[in-house]
Amino acid sequence: MVSRRQTSKYGPIFLLFVTILIMDLPVYTLSRTIKDNCKSEKLREIILESVGNYPHQFSFQAKHMKQAAEARFGNWWSAVIINEKGGYGMSAIL
């Protein structure tokens, strides 16, 4: 007598693929969160402090970052690049 249930020949391959994907996902997520554009811990602190104090107010963030960088780094404040519209970037100072 023939069984009505038909098994797919791709079932084990699909199961193996899903298992590998589930096992690899945490490693991929962790590797993405470890990498960071900011090489300097001090610059990261200034940026997070500015964003925390002035959320969604980019010109105030830029002014605060400029003042904080000048206070902490002296003439090294140019490592934080700020334009008048509030956009900013940074370079690593180590």
N, CA, C and O atoms as a printed pandas DataFrame, in Angstrom:
     atom_number atom_name residue_name chain_id  residue_number  x_coord  y_coord  z_coord
0              1         N          MET        A               1    0.835   -1.163    0.000
1              2        CA          MET        A               1    0.000    0.000    0.000
2              3         C          MET        A               1    0.893    1.245    0.000
3              4         O          MET        A               1    1.892    1.287    0.719
4              5         N          VAL        A               2    0.551    2.228   -0.779
5              6        CA          VAL        A               2    1.330    3.447   -0.944
6              7         C          VAL        A               2    0.849    4.488    0.065
7              8         O          VAL        A               2   -0.350    4.719    0.218
8              9         N          SER        A               3    1.786    5.094    0.731
9             10        CA          SER        A               3    1.447    6.139    1.705
10            11         C          SER        A               3    1.093    7.424    0.970
11            12         O          SER        A               3    1.687    7.744   -0.060
12            13         N          ARG        A               4    0.125    8.153    1.502
13            14        CA          ARG        A               4   -0.276    9.413    0.861
14            15         C          ARG        A               4    0.726   10.534    1.134
15            16         O          ARG        A               4    0.826   11.484    0.357
16            17         N          ARG        A               5    1.450   10.425    2.211
17            18        CA          ARG        A               5    2.416   11.467    2.548
18            19         C          ARG        A               5    3.649   11.308    1.667
19            20         O          ARG        A               5    4.273   10.248    1.623
20            21         N          GLN        A               6    3.979   12.379    0.973
21            22        CA          GLN        A               6    5.141   12.343    0.105
22            23         C          GLN        A               6    6.247   13.158    0.757
23            24         O          GLN        A               6    6.011   14.267    1.236
24            25         N          THR        A               7    7.406   12.627    0.774
25            26        CA          THR        A               7    8.536   13.352    1.342
26            27         C          THR        A               7    9.310   14.020    0.220
27            28         O          THR        A               7    9.494   13.457   -0.859
28            29         N          SER        A               8    9.750   15.212    0.497
29            30        CA          SER        A               8   10.516   15.959   -0.491
30            31         C          SER        A               8   11.977   15.565   -0.401
31            32         O          SER        A               8   12.491   15.321    0.691
32            33         N          LYS        A               9   12.635   15.503   -1.517
33            34        CA          LYS        A               9   14.059   15.180   -1.501
34            35         C          LYS        A               9   14.897   16.369   -1.023
35            36         O          LYS        A               9   16.080   16.211   -0.723
36            37         N          TYR        A              10   14.284   17.565   -0.949
37            38        CA          TYR        A              10   15.003   18.753   -0.495
38            39         C          TYR        A              10   14.817   19.020    0.993
39            40         O          TYR        A              10   15.400   19.975    1.507
40            41         N          GLY        A              11   14.051   18.241    1.687
41            42        CA          GLY        A              11   13.782   18.444    3.111
42            43         C          GLY        A              11   15.033   18.479    3.969
43            44         O          GLY        A              11   15.216   19.437    4.721
44            45         N          PRO        A              12   15.910   17.471    3.891
45            46        CA          PRO        A              12   17.118   17.486    4.725
46            47         C          PRO        A              12   18.064   18.637    4.383
47            48         O          PRO        A              12   18.707   19.195    5.272
48            49         N          ILE        A              13   18.149   18.988    3.126
49            50        CA          ILE        A              13   19.016   20.098    2.722
50            51         C          ILE        A              13   18.478   21.413    3.280
51            52         O          ILE        A              13   19.239   22.240    3.782
52            53         N          PHE        A              14   17.179   21.596    3.189
53            54        CA          PHE        A              14   16.559   22.808    3.721
54            55         C          PHE        A              14   16.758   22.891    5.228
55            56         O          PHE        A              14   17.061   23.963    5.753
56            57         N          LEU        A              15   16.592   21.783    5.923
57            58        CA          LEU        A              15   16.773   21.753    7.367
58            59         C          LEU        A              15   18.215   22.081    7.740
59            60         O          LEU        A              15   18.452   22.814    8.700
60            61         N          LEU        A              16   19.167   21.555    7.002
61            62        CA          LEU        A              16   20.575   21.860    7.241
62            63         C          LEU        A              16   20.867   23.336    6.990
63            64         O          LEU        A              16   21.586   23.968    7.764
64            65         N          PHE        A              17   20.317   23.882    5.921
65            66        CA          PHE        A              17   20.504   25.300    5.605
66            67         C          PHE        A              17   19.953   26.192    6.716
67            68         O          PHE        A              17   20.620   27.138    7.136
68            69         N          VAL        A              18   18.761   25.906    7.186
69            70        CA          VAL        A              18   18.147   26.704    8.252
70            71         C          VAL        A              18   18.955   26.593    9.538
71            72         O          VAL        A              18   19.129   27.586   10.244
72            73         N          THR        A              19   19.446   25.412    9.849
73            74        CA          THR        A              19   20.258   25.216   11.054
74            75         C          THR        A              19   21.543   26.029   10.983
75            76         O          THR        A              19   21.912   26.685   11.956
76            77         N          ILE        A              20   22.220   25.994    9.857
77            78        CA          ILE        A              20   23.451   26.776    9.694
78            79         C          ILE        A              20   23.152   28.265    9.780
79            80         O          ILE        A              20   23.910   29.017   10.392
80            81         N          LEU        A              21   22.068   28.689    9.180
81            82        CA          LEU        A              21   21.692   30.098    9.224
82            83         C          LEU        A              21   21.419   30.554   10.649
83            84         O          LEU        A              21   21.863   31.629   11.052
84            85         N          ILE        A              22   20.703   29.760   11.402
85            86        CA          ILE        A              22   20.386   30.124   12.785
86            87         C          ILE        A              22   21.644   30.138   13.645
87            88         O          ILE        A              22   21.776   30.984   14.529
88            89         N          MET        A              23   22.561   29.222   13.402
89            90        CA          MET        A              23   23.794   29.187   14.186
90            91         C          MET        A              23   24.731   30.325   13.811
91            92         O          MET        A              23   25.488   30.797   14.659
92            93         N          ASP        A              24   24.699   30.771   12.574
93            94        CA          ASP        A              24   25.608   31.808   12.098
94            95         C          ASP        A              24   25.105   33.216   12.401
95            96         O          ASP        A              24   25.908   34.147   12.462
96            97         N          LEU        A              25   23.825   33.394   12.588
97            98        CA          LEU        A              25   23.248   34.726   12.785
98            99         C          LEU        A              25   23.811   35.462   13.997
99           100         O          LEU        A              25   24.146   36.639   13.861
100          101         N          PRO        A              26   23.939   34.849   15.174
101          102        CA          PRO        A              26   24.519   35.590   16.309
102          103         C          PRO        A              26   25.960   36.019   16.070
103          104         O          PRO        A              26   26.362   37.098   16.504
104          105         N          VAL        A              27   26.738   35.196   15.390
105          106        CA          VAL        A              27   28.128   35.548   15.094
106          107         C          VAL        A              27   28.175   36.746   14.151
107          108         O          VAL        A              27   28.982   37.656   14.340
108          109         N          TYR        A              28   27.320   36.749   13.146
109          110        CA          TYR        A              28   27.262   37.859   12.198
110          111         C          TYR        A              28   26.827   39.144   12.898
111          112         O          TYR        A              28   27.406   40.204   12.658
112          113         N          THR        A              29   25.826   39.062   13.748
113          114        CA          THR        A              29   25.344   40.239   14.473
114          115         C          THR        A              29   26.423   40.775   15.398
115          116         O          THR        A              29   26.625   41.988   15.470
116          117         N          LEU        A              30   27.108   39.909   16.096
117          118        CA          LEU        A              30   28.167   40.328   16.998
118          119         C          LEU        A              30   29.303   40.994   16.240
119          120         O          LEU        A              30   29.843   42.000   16.699
120          121         N          SER        A              31   29.672   40.451   15.092
121          122        CA          SER        A              31   30.763   41.044   14.324
122          123         C          SER        A              31   30.391   42.419   13.787
123          124         O          SER        A              31   31.263   43.274   13.633
124          125         N          ARG        A              32   29.110   42.649   13.500
125          126        CA          ARG        A              32   28.687   43.974   13.037
126          127         C          ARG        A              32   28.683   44.979   14.163
127          128         O          ARG        A              32   28.973   46.152   13.926
128          129         N          THR        A              33   28.368   44.573   15.377
129          130        CA          THR        A              33   28.310   45.518   16.485
130          131         C          THR        A              33   29.685   45.809   17.054
131          132         O          THR        A              33   29.888   46.863   17.657
132          133         N          ILE        A              34   30.632   44.906   16.877
133          134        CA          ILE        A              34   31.971   45.144   17.397
134          135         C          ILE        A              34   32.678   46.220   16.582
135          136         O          ILE        A              34   33.371   47.069   17.143
136          137         N          LYS        A              35   32.508   46.191   15.279
137          138        CA          LYS        A              35   33.170   47.170   14.423
138          139         C          LYS        A              35   32.535   48.533   14.641
139          140         O          LYS        A              35   31.312   48.665   14.665
140          141         N          ASP        A              36   33.379   49.547   14.798
141          142        CA          ASP        A              36   32.878   50.885   15.043
142          143         C          ASP        A              36   33.737   51.858   14.258
143          144         O          ASP        A              36   34.945   51.659   14.130
144          145         N          ASN        A              37   33.129   52.901   13.736
145          146        CA          ASN        A              37   33.871   53.876   12.949
146          147         C          ASN        A              37   34.770   54.745   13.811
147          148         O          ASN        A              37   35.800   55.226   13.340
148          149         N          CYS        A              38   34.400   54.948   15.046
149          150        CA          CYS        A              38   35.149   55.843   15.920
150          151         C          CYS        A              38   36.297   55.076   16.562
151          152         O          CYS        A              38   36.070   54.123   17.307
152          153         N          LYS        A              39   37.518   55.485   16.279
153          154        CA          LYS        A              39   38.687   54.798   16.808
154          155         C          LYS        A              39   39.088   55.315   18.185
155          156         O          LYS        A              39   39.807   54.632   18.914
156          157         N          SER        A              40   38.639   56.499   18.547
157          158        CA          SER        A              40   39.036   57.104   19.804
158          159         C          SER        A              40   37.887   57.045   20.805
159          160         O          SER        A              40   36.766   57.463   20.512
160          161         N          GLU        A              41   38.182   56.527   21.970
161          162        CA          GLU        A              41   37.173   56.439   23.026
162          163         C          GLU        A              41   36.758   57.839   23.492
163          164         O          GLU        A              41   35.596   58.060   23.835
164          165         N          LYS        A              42   37.692   58.767   23.502
165          166        CA          LYS        A              42   37.383   60.134   23.949
166          167         C          LYS        A              42   36.450   60.842   22.970
167          168         O          LYS        A              42   35.528   61.545   23.383
168          169         N          LEU        A              43   36.688   60.656   21.681
169          170        CA          LEU        A              43   35.789   61.249   20.690
170          171         C          LEU        A              43   34.405   60.621   20.758
171          172         O          LEU        A              43   33.396   61.310   20.608
172          173         N          ARG        A              44   34.362   59.323   20.982
173          174        CA          ARG        A              44   33.076   58.634   21.103
174          175         C          ARG        A              44   32.288   59.204   22.278
175          176         O          ARG        A              44   31.077   59.399   22.173
176          177         N          GLU        A              45   32.959   59.473   23.393
177          178        CA          GLU        A              45   32.289   60.056   24.561
178          179         C          GLU        A              45   31.715   61.428   24.237
179          180         O          GLU        A              45   30.588   61.733   24.628
180          181         N          ILE        A              46   32.469   62.254   23.533
181          182        CA          ILE        A              46   31.992   63.591   23.168
182          183         C          ILE        A              46   30.766   63.494   22.275
183          184         O          ILE        A              46   29.792   64.222   22.468
184          185         N          ILE        A              47   30.810   62.606   21.308
185          186        CA          ILE        A              47   29.685   62.465   20.377
186          187         C          ILE        A              47   28.445   61.966   21.101
187          188         O          ILE        A              47   27.357   62.512   20.915
188          189         N          LEU        A              48   28.596   60.937   21.922
189          190        CA          LEU        A              48   27.437   60.409   22.641
190          191         C          LEU        A              48   26.871   61.430   23.622
191          192         O          LEU        A              48   25.656   61.525   23.793
192          193         N          GLU        A              49   27.747   62.187   24.260
193          194        CA          GLU        A              49   27.293   63.236   25.176
194          195         C          GLU        A              49   26.516   64.315   24.424
195          196         O          GLU        A              49   25.474   64.772   24.893
196          197         N          SER        A              50   27.015   64.717   23.273
197          198        CA          SER        A              50   26.350   65.756   22.479
198          199         C          SER        A              50   25.000   65.290   21.956
199          200         O          SER        A              50   24.018   66.030   22.007
200          201         N          VAL        A              51   24.954   64.070   21.456
201          202        CA          VAL        A              51   23.695   63.537   20.937
202          203         C          VAL        A              51   22.694   63.345   22.069
203          204         O          VAL        A              51   21.496   63.556   21.878
204          205         N          GLY        A              52   23.169   62.950   23.238
205          206        CA          GLY        A              52   22.280   62.782   24.382
206          207         C          GLY        A              52   21.729   64.096   24.893
207          208         O          GLY        A              52   20.568   64.171   25.297
208          209         N          ASN        A              53   22.553   65.137   24.878
209          210        CA          ASN        A              53   22.098   66.445   25.368
210          211         C          ASN        A              53   21.188   67.152   24.377
211          212         O          ASN        A              53   20.248   67.837   24.780
212          213         N          TYR        A              54   21.454   66.995   23.091
213          214        CA          TYR        A              54   20.689   67.702   22.058
214          215         C          TYR        A              54   20.187   66.722   20.993
215          216         O          TYR        A              54   20.683   66.738   19.866
216          217         N          PRO        A              55   19.218   65.875   21.330
217          218        CA          PRO        A              55   18.725   64.937   20.312
218          219         C          PRO        A              55   17.997   65.667   19.187
219          220         O          PRO        A              55   17.179   66.550   19.443
220          221         N          HIS        A              56   18.292   65.302   17.957
221          222        CA          HIS        A              56   17.659   65.847   16.745
222          223         C          HIS        A              56   17.913   67.343   16.572
223          224         O          HIS        A              56   17.180   67.997   15.830
224          225         N          GLN        A              57   18.920   67.902   17.225
225          226        CA          GLN        A              57   19.280   69.319   17.070
226          227         C          GLN        A              57   20.745   69.367   16.645
227          228         O          GLN        A              57   21.648   69.540   17.464
228          229         N          PHE        A              58   20.948   69.209   15.354
229          230        CA          PHE        A              58   22.294   68.989   14.845
230          231         C          PHE        A              58   23.209   70.196   15.010
231          232         O          PHE        A              58   24.403   70.027   15.256
232          233         N          SER        A              59   22.683   71.402   14.883
233          234        CA          SER        A              59   23.553   72.569   15.040
234          235         C          SER        A              59   24.020   72.699   16.489
235          236         O          SER        A              59   25.169   73.069   16.732
236          237         N          PHE        A              60   23.151   72.400   17.451
237          238        CA          PHE        A              60   23.556   72.442   18.856
238          239         C          PHE        A              60   24.549   71.319   19.168
239          240         O          PHE        A              60   25.482   71.503   19.949
240          241         N          GLN        A              61   24.338   70.159   18.552
241          242        CA          GLN        A              61   25.291   69.063   18.728
242          243         C          GLN        A              61   26.670   69.476   18.223
243          244         O          GLN        A              61   27.683   69.216   18.872
244          245         N          ALA        A              62   26.699   70.120   17.063
245          246        CA          ALA        A              62   27.969   70.538   16.474
246          247         C          ALA        A              62   28.674   71.557   17.361
247          248         O          ALA        A              62   29.881   71.460   17.584
248          249         N          LYS        A              63   27.927   72.530   17.865
249          250        CA          LYS        A              63   28.530   73.538   18.749
250          251         C          LYS        A              63   29.048   72.899   20.030
251          252         O          LYS        A              63   30.145   73.218   20.488
252          253         N          HIS        A              64   28.262   72.000   20.605
253          254        CA          HIS        A              64   28.677   71.341   21.842
254          255         C          HIS        A              64   29.914   70.476   21.615
255          256         O          HIS        A              64   30.823   70.459   22.445
256          257         N          MET        A              65   29.950   69.755   20.490
257          258        CA          MET        A              65   31.117   68.928   20.191
258          259         C          MET        A              65   32.366   69.772   19.996
259          260         O          MET        A              65   33.449   69.409   20.454
260          261         N          LYS        A              66   32.209   70.893   19.316
261          262        CA          LYS        A              66   33.357   71.775   19.085
262          263         C          LYS        A              66   33.898   72.300   20.407
263          264         O          LYS        A              66   35.108   72.290   20.633
264          265         N          GLN        A              67   33.007   72.760   21.283
265          266        CA          GLN        A              67   33.437   73.292   22.578
266          267         C          GLN        A              67   34.060   72.202   23.450
267          268         O          GLN        A              67   35.090   72.422   24.088
268          269         N          ALA        A              68   33.434   71.032   23.474
269          270        CA          ALA        A              68   33.958   69.940   24.292
270          271         C          ALA        A              68   35.308   69.457   23.765
271          272         O          ALA        A              68   36.209   69.155   24.548
272          273         N          ALA        A              69   35.449   69.384   22.453
273          274        CA          ALA        A              69   36.721   68.943   21.871
274          275         C          ALA        A              69   37.820   69.960   22.132
275          276         O          ALA        A              69   38.956   69.581   22.418
276          277         N          GLU        A              70   37.498   71.249   22.038
277          278        CA          GLU        A              70   38.496   72.273   22.352
278          279         C          GLU        A              70   38.905   72.204   23.814
279          280         O          GLU        A              70   40.082   72.355   24.141
280          281         N          ALA        A              71   37.933   71.973   24.700
281          282        CA          ALA        A              71   38.240   71.902   26.128
282          283         C          ALA        A              71   39.084   70.667   26.463
283          284         O          ALA        A              71   39.973   70.736   27.312
284          285         N          ARG        A              72   38.812   69.551   25.806
285          286        CA          ARG        A              72   39.507   68.310   26.147
286          287         C          ARG        A              72   40.815   68.121   25.398
287          288         O          ARG        A              72   41.770   67.577   25.950
288          289         N          PHE        A              73   40.871   68.567   24.134
289          290        CA          PHE        A              73   42.043   68.307   23.316
290          291         C          PHE        A              73   42.881   69.545   23.034
291          292         O          PHE        A              73   43.976   69.420   22.487
292          293         N          GLY        A              74   42.410   70.724   23.386
293          294        CA          GLY        A              74   43.140   71.942   23.075
294          295         C          GLY        A              74   43.180   72.174   21.579
295          296         O          GLY        A              74   42.135   72.274   20.936
296          297         N          ASN        A              75   44.376   72.260   21.020
297          298        CA          ASN        A              75   44.516   72.496   19.584
298          299         C          ASN        A              75   44.199   71.266   18.746
299          300         O          ASN        A              75   44.184   71.341   17.518
300          301         N          TRP        A              76   43.948   70.153   19.387
301          302        CA          TRP        A              76   43.614   68.927   18.667
302          303         C          TRP        A              76   42.140   68.856   18.309
303          304         O          TRP        A              76   41.686   67.846   17.771
304          305         N          TRP        A              77   41.388   69.902   18.596
305          306        CA          TRP        A              77   39.939   69.870   18.347
306          307         C          TRP        A              77   39.616   69.694   16.881
307          308         O          TRP        A              77   38.500   69.296   16.544
308          309         N          SER        A              78   40.562   69.978   15.994
309          310        CA          SER        A              78   40.295   69.854   14.564
310          311         C          SER        A              78   40.075   68.403   14.143
311          312         O          SER        A              78   39.694   68.140   13.002
312          313         N          ALA        A              79   40.311   67.467   15.049
313          314        CA          ALA        A              79   40.013   66.068   14.727
314          315         C          ALA        A              79   38.522   65.858   14.547
315          316         O          ALA        A              79   38.101   64.921   13.868
316          317         N          VAL        A              80   37.721   66.724   15.150
317          318        CA          VAL        A              80   36.276   66.673   14.947
318          319         C          VAL        A              80   35.944   67.718   13.908
319          320         O          VAL        A              80   36.124   68.911   14.151
320          321         N          ILE        A              81   35.468   67.295   12.765
321          322        CA          ILE        A              81   35.220   68.191   11.642
322          323         C          ILE        A              81   33.752   68.571   11.651
323          324         O          ILE        A              81   32.878   67.714   11.514
324          325         N          ILE        A              82   33.482   69.861   11.812
325          326        CA          ILE        A              82   32.108   70.334   11.948
326          327         C          ILE        A              82   31.890   71.473   10.964
327          328         O          ILE        A              82   32.667   72.427   10.928
328          329         N          ASN        A              83   30.826   71.371   10.164
329          330        CA          ASN        A              83   30.490   72.502    9.309
330          331         C          ASN        A              83   29.361   73.302    9.944
331          332         O          ASN        A              83   28.828   72.913   10.983
332          333         N          GLU        A              84   29.004   74.401    9.332
333          334        CA          GLU        A              84   28.011   75.300    9.915
334          335         C          GLU        A              84   26.605   74.723    9.941
335          336         O          GLU        A              84   25.783   75.137   10.758
336          337         N          LYS        A              85   26.318   73.777    9.064
337          338        CA          LYS        A              85   24.974   73.200    9.026
338          339         C          LYS        A              85   24.790   72.100   10.061
339          340         O          LYS        A              85   23.694   71.557   10.198
340          341         N          GLY        A              86   25.824   71.774   10.774
341          342        CA          GLY        A              86   25.695   70.786   11.832
342          343         C          GLY        A              86   26.188   69.403   11.480
343          344         O          GLY        A              86   26.205   68.521   12.340
344          345         N          GLY        A              87   26.589   69.187   10.245
345          346        CA          GLY        A              87   27.134   67.879    9.896
346          347         C          GLY        A              87   28.515   67.726   10.501
347          348         O          GLY        A              87   29.248   68.706   10.636
348          349         N          TYR        A              88   28.868   66.535   10.856
349          350        CA          TYR        A              88   30.172   66.341   11.456
350          351         C          TYR        A              88   30.733   64.996   11.065
351          352         O          TYR        A              88   30.001   64.063   10.732
352          353         N          GLY        A              89   32.023   64.919   11.112
353          354        CA          GLY        A              89   32.723   63.672   10.868
354          355         C          GLY        A              89   33.884   63.621   11.829
355          356         O          GLY        A              89   34.060   64.535   12.635
356          357         N          MET        A              90   34.671   62.587   11.762
357          358        CA          MET        A              90   35.790   62.528   12.686
358          359         C          MET        A              90   36.916   61.732   12.066
359          360         O          MET        A              90   36.711   60.918   11.167
360          361         N          SER        A              91   38.100   61.985   12.564
361          362        CA          SER        A              91   39.239   61.170   12.179
362          363         C          SER        A              91   39.839   60.614   13.463
363          364         O          SER        A              91   39.630   61.160   14.546
364          365         N          ALA        A              92   40.561   59.558   13.336
365          366        CA          ALA        A              92   41.091   58.903   14.527
366          367         C          ALA        A              92   42.280   59.676   15.073
367          368         O          ALA        A              92   43.174   60.079   14.329
368          369         N          ILE        A              93   42.274   59.872   16.360
369          370        CA          ILE        A              93   43.462   60.403   17.026
370          371         C          ILE        A              93   43.841   59.391   18.094
371          372         O          ILE        A              93   43.071   59.123   19.016
372          373         N          LEU        A              94   44.992   58.855   17.963
373          374        CA          LEU        A              94   45.433   57.819   18.900
374          375         C          LEU        A              94   46.753   58.190   19.517
375          376         O          LEU        A              94   47.286   57.439   20.334
